[in-house]
Amino acid sequence: MKIPGFLMDRPMNQQHYDIIIAGAGAAGLTLLYYLLKSRLHSQISVLLIDQSLQPDPSKTWCFWDHSSFDIPEIIYHSWNHLTVSALGESYSEDLLMNKYHCIRSIDYSGMILQEARKSESVTLLKAEIRGFASAGSGATVETSEGTFSAGMIFQSALKPSDFSTSKVDVSLLQHFVGWEIECREDLFDPNKAILMDFDIEQLNGVTFMYLLPFSERSALIEHTLFSAEILDQEQYEEAIRDYLSKRFHLTPGSYFIRRKEFGAIPMEDRVYSSFYCPNVMNLGIVGGLAKPTTGYTFKRIHNRCKSIVRHLEEGKMPEEKRESQYRFRVYDMMLLSILKNETKNSIQIFHDLFEKNSFDRILDFLDEKTTIPQELSIFSSLPYLPFFRSIYRMKHRIFTGA
Ligand SMILES: Cc1cc2nc3c(=O)[nH]c(=O)nc-3n(C[C@H](O)[C@H](O)[C@H](O)COP(=O)(O)OP(=O)(O)OC[C@H]3O[C@@H](n4cnc5c(N)ncnc54)[C@H](O)[C@@H]3O)c2cc1C
């Protein structure tokens, strides 16, 4: 097996590693997972740095797949029946190809941190990450515990160095508060998830409820918005209380809240750089891996990390890469522009999308796995005027390939 040159040409000492992973969230830990499973594992030294190296209880990560996920044992719950409601109508379907999965960050980070602690190749460092610089054929990271160097650094902690000057026309957030609740009586069907329920007040931008039942009595329920401004915590929570009351006749005394989560995921047409500086690769959210129109990031992180490790195993440098093909970037730009400027039409689009297309086809489309004829068929099922207007608004980006 060939070892990439940059992994070999440095002296080994306390401050130098073959690879530094800066940030031990979903991206950093996923990269570490694939490195630990790779043929390189016993031949490289890895430094993992984060401000916290404890299992993270704060998130649930959901994604769908055609049974291709590499760590099925870590999946907490899966659903094969989804519902979307909009404009007073509900569309429900059994998925035939995909399954919708949920992973708890506490399980995922706990498992990978435990493997890291057992490995002789990995050093864990609790420290604040302050900056990166390239240095010769490698790079350095400056932390509260000193400066460390490596042949290659993968970072998911700091925004890219050119963040403030990168091109962006639409900058929204997918922001939400979620409650994991436990009820006193059976209420939910653990096989059926509500992917999006738009039949709620639309006061601050495109807004929906998301409900993932884990058992007859427990579920995660999230009040989610696609908009530019984060709300006060109480506004999300009031909306959740209201939904539980109207939809499930639950009064606050009839359930208790096991856990809360908050998220704000960028939904932008920003062009993210692959590298912070030479030999420092951006990963995860700061690497632009969030799908601009959905916020789903977790599976993209897996795909990217697998590809990086494959390159390293083949003795190659990981390549600079745009996450999406150009036509999918254009679709994202159009839909982002509609989400920002046309709330009512956005909901009509979601309604028509799920009314007229199979859920499996839509999920594959969102995964950017569809063919052009399939995409034309999807677009022909949607109102076309909002898309024409969005092309006009975004023409300087769409027609310049930016
Ligand atoms: C609550 C929530 C739910 C989500 N749900 C989904 C979902 O269902 N499906 C999906 O696909 N995506 C989801 N996402 C989006 C995305 O998958 C997650 O944000 C994911 O955690 C991104 O991984 P990351 O490694 O880029 O960032 P993070 O997981 O946030 O990791 C970054 C790491 O860097 C560390 N760090 C940051 N700054 C410093 C510093 N200066 N010094 C030291 N350490 C630092 C942090 O401690 C953290 O551990 C969700 C996001 C949130 C917030």
mmCIF file of N, CA and C in Angstrom, residues 269-359:
data_model
loop_
_atom_site.group_PDB
_atom_site.id
_atom_site.type_symbol
_atom_site.label_atom_id
_atom_site.label_comp_id
_atom_site.label_asym_id
_atom_site.label_seq_id
_atom_site.Cartn_x
_atom_site.Cartn_y
_atom_site.Cartn_z
ATOM 1 N N ASP A 269 -26.671 30.137 -0.699
ATOM 2 C CA ASP A 269 -26.068 29.809 -1.994
ATOM 3 C C ASP A 269 -24.579 30.177 -1.986
ATOM 4 N N ARG A 270 -24.008 30.267 -0.810
ATOM 5 C CA ARG A 270 -22.597 30.638 -0.678
ATOM 6 C C ARG A 270 -21.696 29.587 -1.341
ATOM 7 N N VAL A 271 -20.637 30.084 -1.953
ATOM 8 C CA VAL A 271 -19.643 29.158 -2.493
ATOM 9 C C VAL A 271 -18.587 28.971 -1.406
ATOM 10 N N TYR A 272 -18.548 27.780 -0.840
ATOM 11 C CA TYR A 272 -17.600 27.506 0.250
ATOM 12 C C TYR A 272 -16.268 27.031 -0.314
ATOM 13 N N SER A 273 -15.178 27.502 0.288
ATOM 14 C CA SER A 273 -13.863 27.005 -0.139
ATOM 15 C C SER A 273 -13.615 25.646 0.497
ATOM 16 N N SER A 274 -12.956 24.787 -0.257
ATOM 17 C CA SER A 274 -12.607 23.475 0.301
ATOM 18 C C SER A 274 -11.473 23.597 1.311
ATOM 19 N N PHE A 275 -10.614 24.625 1.123
ATOM 20 C CA PHE A 275 -9.433 24.737 1.984
ATOM 21 C C PHE A 275 -9.440 26.045 2.769
ATOM 22 N N TYR A 276 -9.099 25.954 4.038
ATOM 23 C CA TYR A 276 -8.938 27.146 4.878
ATOM 24 C C TYR A 276 -7.674 27.884 4.432
ATOM 25 N N CYS A 277 -6.634 27.105 4.202
ATOM 26 C CA CYS A 277 -5.371 27.568 3.625
ATOM 27 C C CYS A 277 -4.697 26.295 3.112
ATOM 28 N N PRO A 278 -3.591 26.375 2.385
ATOM 29 C CA PRO A 278 -3.005 25.125 1.886
ATOM 30 C C PRO A 278 -2.791 24.108 3.012
ATOM 31 N N ASN A 279 -3.178 22.872 2.743
ATOM 32 C CA ASN A 279 -3.039 21.739 3.678
ATOM 33 C C ASN A 279 -3.995 21.778 4.875
ATOM 34 N N VAL A 280 -4.965 22.691 4.849
ATOM 35 C CA VAL A 280 -6.014 22.696 5.890
ATOM 36 C C VAL A 280 -7.362 22.632 5.178
ATOM 37 N N MET A 281 -7.982 21.463 5.253
ATOM 38 C CA MET A 281 -9.241 21.269 4.530
ATOM 39 C C MET A 281 -10.428 21.556 5.443
ATOM 40 N N ASN A 282 -11.426 22.290 4.915
ATOM 41 C CA ASN A 282 -12.656 22.553 5.668
ATOM 42 C C ASN A 282 -13.604 21.372 5.511
ATOM 43 N N LEU A 283 -14.249 21.031 6.604
ATOM 44 C CA LEU A 283 -15.178 19.892 6.593
ATOM 45 C C LEU A 283 -16.475 20.279 7.289
ATOM 46 N N GLY A 284 -17.525 19.504 7.071
ATOM 47 C CA GLY A 284 -18.767 19.710 7.824
ATOM 48 C C GLY A 284 -19.475 20.983 7.406
ATOM 49 N N ILE A 285 -20.159 21.612 8.347
ATOM 50 C CA ILE A 285 -20.923 22.830 8.040
ATOM 51 C C ILE A 285 -19.987 23.898 7.475
ATOM 52 N N VAL A 286 -18.826 24.102 8.097
ATOM 53 C CA VAL A 286 -17.923 25.163 7.615
ATOM 54 C C VAL A 286 -17.242 24.764 6.309
ATOM 55 N N GLY A 287 -17.403 23.519 5.913
ATOM 56 C CA GLY A 287 -16.915 23.081 4.606
ATOM 57 C C GLY A 287 -18.017 23.143 3.560
ATOM 58 N N GLY A 288 -19.163 23.723 3.922
ATOM 59 C CA GLY A 288 -20.256 23.887 2.957
ATOM 60 C C GLY A 288 -21.004 22.600 2.677
ATOM 61 N N LEU A 289 -21.001 21.672 3.629
ATOM 62 C CA LEU A 289 -21.644 20.379 3.350
ATOM 63 C C LEU A 289 -23.144 20.355 3.645
ATOM 64 N N ALA A 290 -23.693 21.430 4.210
ATOM 65 C CA ALA A 290 -25.153 21.444 4.423
ATOM 66 C C ALA A 290 -25.836 21.630 3.069
ATOM 67 N N LYS A 291 -26.806 20.787 2.758
ATOM 68 C CA LYS A 291 -27.570 20.964 1.520
ATOM 69 C C LYS A 291 -28.332 22.281 1.655
ATOM 70 N N PRO A 292 -28.110 23.234 0.736
ATOM 71 C CA PRO A 292 -28.648 24.584 0.949
ATOM 72 C C PRO A 292 -30.154 24.650 1.163
ATOM 73 N N THR A 293 -30.922 23.789 0.493
ATOM 74 C CA THR A 293 -32.373 23.935 0.593
ATOM 75 C C THR A 293 -33.017 23.034 1.635
ATOM 76 N N THR A 294 -32.254 22.173 2.270
ATOM 77 C CA THR A 294 -32.869 21.304 3.286
ATOM 78 C C THR A 294 -32.127 21.334 4.619
ATOM 79 N N GLY A 295 -30.877 21.724 4.609
ATOM 80 C CA GLY A 295 -30.085 21.705 5.841
ATOM 81 C C GLY A 295 -29.537 20.321 6.170
ATOM 82 N N TYR A 296 -29.967 19.284 5.433
ATOM 83 C CA TYR A 296 -29.437 17.943 5.727
ATOM 84 C C TYR A 296 -27.940 17.912 5.398
ATOM 85 N N THR A 297 -27.156 17.448 6.353
ATOM 86 C CA THR A 297 -25.700 17.525 6.247
ATOM 87 C C THR A 297 -25.031 16.195 6.570
ATOM 88 N N PHE A 298 -25.676 15.428 7.448
ATOM 89 C CA PHE A 298 -25.021 14.274 8.056
ATOM 90 C C PHE A 298 -24.534 13.265 7.010
ATOM 91 N N LYS A 299 -25.384 12.948 6.048
ATOM 92 C CA LYS A 299 -24.971 11.930 5.071
ATOM 93 C C LYS A 299 -23.905 12.476 4.126
ATOM 94 N N ARG A 300 -24.002 13.775 3.839
ATOM 95 C CA ARG A 300 -22.965 14.383 2.993
ATOM 96 C C ARG A 300 -21.618 14.339 3.701
ATOM 97 N N ILE A 301 -21.654 14.515 5.020
ATOM 98 C CA ILE A 301 -20.411 14.414 5.800
ATOM 99 C C ILE A 301 -19.839 13.003 5.640
ATOM 100 N N HIS A 302 -20.704 12.004 5.733
ATOM 101 C CA HIS A 302 -20.228 10.623 5.575
ATOM 102 C C HIS A 302 -19.615 10.407 4.205
ATOM 103 N N ASN A 303 -20.323 10.866 3.177
ATOM 104 C CA ASN A 303 -19.813 10.647 1.816
ATOM 105 C C ASN A 303 -18.473 11.341 1.629
ATOM 106 N N ARG A 304 -18.368 12.584 2.133
ATOM 107 C CA ARG A 304 -17.120 13.329 1.957
ATOM 108 C C ARG A 304 -15.975 12.651 2.719
ATOM 109 N N CYS A 305 -16.244 12.238 3.965
ATOM 110 C CA CYS A 305 -15.172 11.643 4.780
ATOM 111 C C CYS A 305 -14.705 10.320 4.177
ATOM 112 N N LYS A 306 -15.654 9.549 3.656
ATOM 113 C CA LYS A 306 -15.275 8.283 3.012
ATOM 114 C C LYS A 306 -14.375 8.549 1.816
ATOM 115 N N SER A 307 -14.740 9.562 1.046
ATOM 116 C CA SER A 307 -13.955 9.877 -0.152
ATOM 117 C C SER A 307 -12.551 10.372 0.238
ATOM 118 N N ILE A 308 -12.463 11.161 1.307
ATOM 119 C CA ILE A 308 -11.145 11.644 1.764
ATOM 120 C C ILE A 308 -10.261 10.458 2.151
ATOM 121 N N VAL A 309 -10.825 9.541 2.926
ATOM 122 C CA VAL A 309 -10.016 8.414 3.406
ATOM 123 C C VAL A 309 -9.620 7.517 2.232
ATOM 124 N N ARG A 310 -10.525 7.370 1.265
ATOM 125 C CA ARG A 310 -10.186 6.574 0.074
ATOM 126 C C ARG A 310 -8.989 7.204 -0.649
ATOM 127 N N HIS A 311 -9.019 8.530 -0.780
ATOM 128 C CA HIS A 311 -7.888 9.217 -1.422
ATOM 129 C C HIS A 311 -6.599 8.974 -0.646
ATOM 130 N N LEU A 312 -6.672 9.123 0.666
ATOM 131 C CA LEU A 312 -5.459 8.934 1.478
ATOM 132 C C LEU A 312 -4.938 7.508 1.330
ATOM 133 N N GLU A 313 -5.851 6.552 1.305
ATOM 134 C CA GLU A 313 -5.420 5.146 1.159
ATOM 135 C C GLU A 313 -4.733 4.919 -0.182
ATOM 136 N N GLU A 314 -5.191 5.670 -1.191
ATOM 137 C CA GLU A 314 -4.591 5.506 -2.526
ATOM 138 C C GLU A 314 -3.343 6.354 -2.689
ATOM 139 N N GLY A 315 -2.922 7.017 -1.613
ATOM 140 C CA GLY A 315 -1.709 7.826 -1.677
ATOM 141 C C GLY A 315 -1.918 9.167 -2.341
ATOM 142 N N LYS A 316 -3.180 9.625 -2.396
ATOM 143 C CA LYS A 316 -3.460 10.910 -3.054
ATOM 144 C C LYS A 316 -3.897 11.938 -2.023
ATOM 145 N N MET A 317 -3.710 13.210 -2.378
ATOM 146 C CA MET A 317 -4.250 14.287 -1.549
ATOM 147 C C MET A 317 -5.763 14.342 -1.764
ATOM 148 N N PRO A 318 -6.544 14.607 -0.710
ATOM 149 C CA PRO A 318 -7.992 14.788 -0.930
ATOM 150 C C PRO A 318 -8.214 15.948 -1.892
ATOM 151 N N GLU A 319 -9.201 15.776 -2.771
ATOM 152 C CA GLU A 319 -9.339 16.792 -3.813
ATOM 153 C C GLU A 319 -10.265 17.938 -3.410
ATOM 154 N N GLU A 320 -9.990 19.089 -4.008
ATOM 155 C CA GLU A 320 -10.874 20.246 -3.860
ATOM 156 C C GLU A 320 -12.151 19.906 -4.612
ATOM 157 N N LYS A 321 -13.287 20.084 -3.966
ATOM 158 C CA LYS A 321 -14.489 19.557 -4.591
ATOM 159 C C LYS A 321 -15.704 20.410 -4.261
ATOM 160 N N ARG A 322 -16.507 20.716 -5.269
ATOM 161 C CA ARG A 322 -17.828 21.294 -4.996
ATOM 162 C C ARG A 322 -18.765 20.154 -4.669
ATOM 163 N N GLU A 323 -19.587 20.354 -3.666
ATOM 164 C CA GLU A 323 -20.420 19.257 -3.195
ATOM 165 C C GLU A 323 -21.432 18.818 -4.254
ATOM 166 N N SER A 324 -21.984 19.806 -4.993
ATOM 167 C CA SER A 324 -23.089 19.478 -5.902
ATOM 168 C C SER A 324 -22.712 19.760 -7.342
ATOM 169 N N GLN A 325 -23.299 18.972 -8.237
ATOM 170 C CA GLN A 325 -23.151 19.280 -9.659
ATOM 171 C C GLN A 325 -23.852 20.606 -9.942
ATOM 172 N N TYR A 326 -23.457 21.240 -11.056
ATOM 173 C CA TYR A 326 -23.945 22.588 -11.340
ATOM 174 C C TYR A 326 -25.478 22.663 -11.383
ATOM 175 N N ARG A 327 -26.115 21.677 -12.039
ATOM 176 C CA ARG A 327 -27.573 21.799 -12.177
ATOM 177 C C ARG A 327 -28.265 21.725 -10.816
ATOM 178 N N PHE A 328 -27.698 20.959 -9.878
ATOM 179 C CA PHE A 328 -28.316 20.909 -8.546
ATOM 180 C C PHE A 328 -28.064 22.210 -7.784
ATOM 181 N N ARG A 329 -26.930 22.841 -8.056
ATOM 182 C CA ARG A 329 -26.696 24.160 -7.438
ATOM 183 C C ARG A 329 -27.726 25.169 -7.953
ATOM 184 N N VAL A 330 -28.035 25.057 -9.240
ATOM 185 C CA VAL A 330 -29.038 25.978 -9.812
ATOM 186 C C VAL A 330 -30.409 25.716 -9.171
ATOM 187 N N TYR A 331 -30.782 24.444 -9.039
ATOM 188 C CA TYR A 331 -32.083 24.148 -8.405
ATOM 189 C C TYR A 331 -32.108 24.735 -6.988
ATOM 190 N N ASP A 332 -30.979 24.555 -6.269
ATOM 191 C CA ASP A 332 -30.931 25.075 -4.896
ATOM 192 C C ASP A 332 -31.057 26.598 -4.884
ATOM 193 N N MET A 333 -30.360 27.254 -5.824
ATOM 194 C CA MET A 333 -30.432 28.726 -5.864
ATOM 195 C C MET A 333 -31.863 29.181 -6.120
ATOM 196 N N MET A 334 -32.544 28.488 -7.053
ATOM 197 C CA MET A 334 -33.923 28.889 -7.376
ATOM 198 C C MET A 334 -34.819 28.712 -6.149
ATOM 199 N N LEU A 335 -34.729 27.537 -5.531
ATOM 200 C CA LEU A 335 -35.632 27.279 -4.408
ATOM 201 C C LEU A 335 -35.308 28.182 -3.216
ATOM 202 N N LEU A 336 -34.016 28.442 -2.992
ATOM 203 C CA LEU A 336 -33.650 29.349 -1.893
ATOM 204 C C LEU A 336 -34.260 30.726 -2.116
ATOM 205 N N SER A 337 -34.185 31.187 -3.354
ATOM 206 C CA SER A 337 -34.715 32.514 -3.659
ATOM 207 C C SER A 337 -36.232 32.544 -3.446
ATOM 208 N N ILE A 338 -36.902 31.443 -3.798
ATOM 209 C CA ILE A 338 -38.358 31.385 -3.567
ATOM 210 C C ILE A 338 -38.642 31.345 -2.064
ATOM 211 N N LEU A 339 -37.869 30.537 -1.331
ATOM 212 C CA LEU A 339 -38.093 30.448 0.126
ATOM 213 C C LEU A 339 -37.915 31.808 0.781
ATOM 214 N N LYS A 340 -36.965 32.574 0.274
ATOM 215 C CA LYS A 340 -36.700 33.876 0.890
ATOM 216 C C LYS A 340 -37.794 34.890 0.534
ATOM 217 N N ASN A 341 -38.248 34.857 -0.719
ATOM 218 C CA ASN A 341 -39.101 35.948 -1.201
ATOM 219 C C ASN A 341 -40.584 35.610 -1.298
ATOM 220 N N GLU A 342 -40.941 34.316 -1.309
ATOM 221 C CA GLU A 342 -42.334 33.970 -1.620
ATOM 222 C C GLU A 342 -42.824 32.854 -0.688
ATOM 223 N N THR A 343 -43.164 33.222 0.537
ATOM 224 C CA THR A 343 -43.559 32.210 1.522
ATOM 225 C C THR A 343 -44.757 31.389 1.048
ATOM 226 N N LYS A 344 -45.812 32.091 0.571
ATOM 227 C CA LYS A 344 -47.036 31.369 0.182
ATOM 228 C C LYS A 344 -46.764 30.406 -0.967
ATOM 229 N N ASN A 345 -46.014 30.890 -1.943
ATOM 230 C CA ASN A 345 -45.710 30.023 -3.089
ATOM 231 C C ASN A 345 -44.795 28.870 -2.691
ATOM 232 N N SER A 346 -43.935 29.102 -1.699
ATOM 233 C CA SER A 346 -43.063 28.008 -1.234
ATOM 234 C C SER A 346 -43.926 26.861 -0.728
ATOM 235 N N ILE A 347 -44.958 27.210 0.028
ATOM 236 C CA ILE A 347 -45.794 26.147 0.602
ATOM 237 C C ILE A 347 -46.598 25.452 -0.502
ATOM 238 N N GLN A 348 -47.041 26.234 -1.483
ATOM 239 C CA GLN A 348 -47.723 25.623 -2.639
ATOM 240 C C GLN A 348 -46.780 24.633 -3.340
ATOM 241 N N ILE A 349 -45.516 25.022 -3.441
ATOM 242 C CA ILE A 349 -44.539 24.143 -4.109
ATOM 243 C C ILE A 349 -44.358 22.844 -3.314
ATOM 244 N N PHE A 350 -44.212 22.962 -1.988
ATOM 245 C CA PHE A 350 -44.088 21.731 -1.182
ATOM 246 C C PHE A 350 -45.348 20.876 -1.335
ATOM 247 N N HIS A 351 -46.511 21.528 -1.339
ATOM 248 C CA HIS A 351 -47.772 20.798 -1.489
ATOM 249 C C HIS A 351 -47.779 20.016 -2.803
ATOM 250 N N ASP A 352 -47.493 20.709 -3.894
ATOM 251 C CA ASP A 352 -47.565 20.061 -5.211
ATOM 252 C C ASP A 352 -46.490 18.987 -5.356
ATOM 253 N N LEU A 353 -45.336 19.277 -4.788
ATOM 254 C CA LEU A 353 -44.232 18.310 -4.865
ATOM 255 C C LEU A 353 -44.660 16.965 -4.282
ATOM 256 N N PHE A 354 -45.234 17.011 -3.078
ATOM 257 C CA PHE A 354 -45.587 15.752 -2.410
ATOM 258 C C PHE A 354 -46.920 15.193 -2.899
ATOM 259 N N GLU A 355 -47.754 16.041 -3.478
ATOM 260 C CA GLU A 355 -49.011 15.528 -4.040
ATOM 261 C C GLU A 355 -48.737 14.742 -5.322
ATOM 262 N N LYS A 356 -47.794 15.224 -6.119
ATOM 263 C CA LYS A 356 -47.680 14.705 -7.489
ATOM 264 C C LYS A 356 -46.470 13.814 -7.741
ATOM 265 N N ASN A 357 -45.631 13.635 -6.745
ATOM 266 C CA ASN A 357 -44.431 12.803 -6.946
ATOM 267 C C ASN A 357 -44.318 11.798 -5.810
ATOM 268 N N SER A 358 -43.684 10.667 -6.100
ATOM 269 C CA SER A 358 -43.531 9.690 -5.017
ATOM 270 C C SER A 358 -42.482 10.203 -4.030
ATOM 271 N N PHE A 359 -42.662 9.834 -2.764
ATOM 272 C CA PHE A 359 -41.717 10.298 -1.734
ATOM 273 C C PHE A 359 -40.311 9.800 -2.044
#
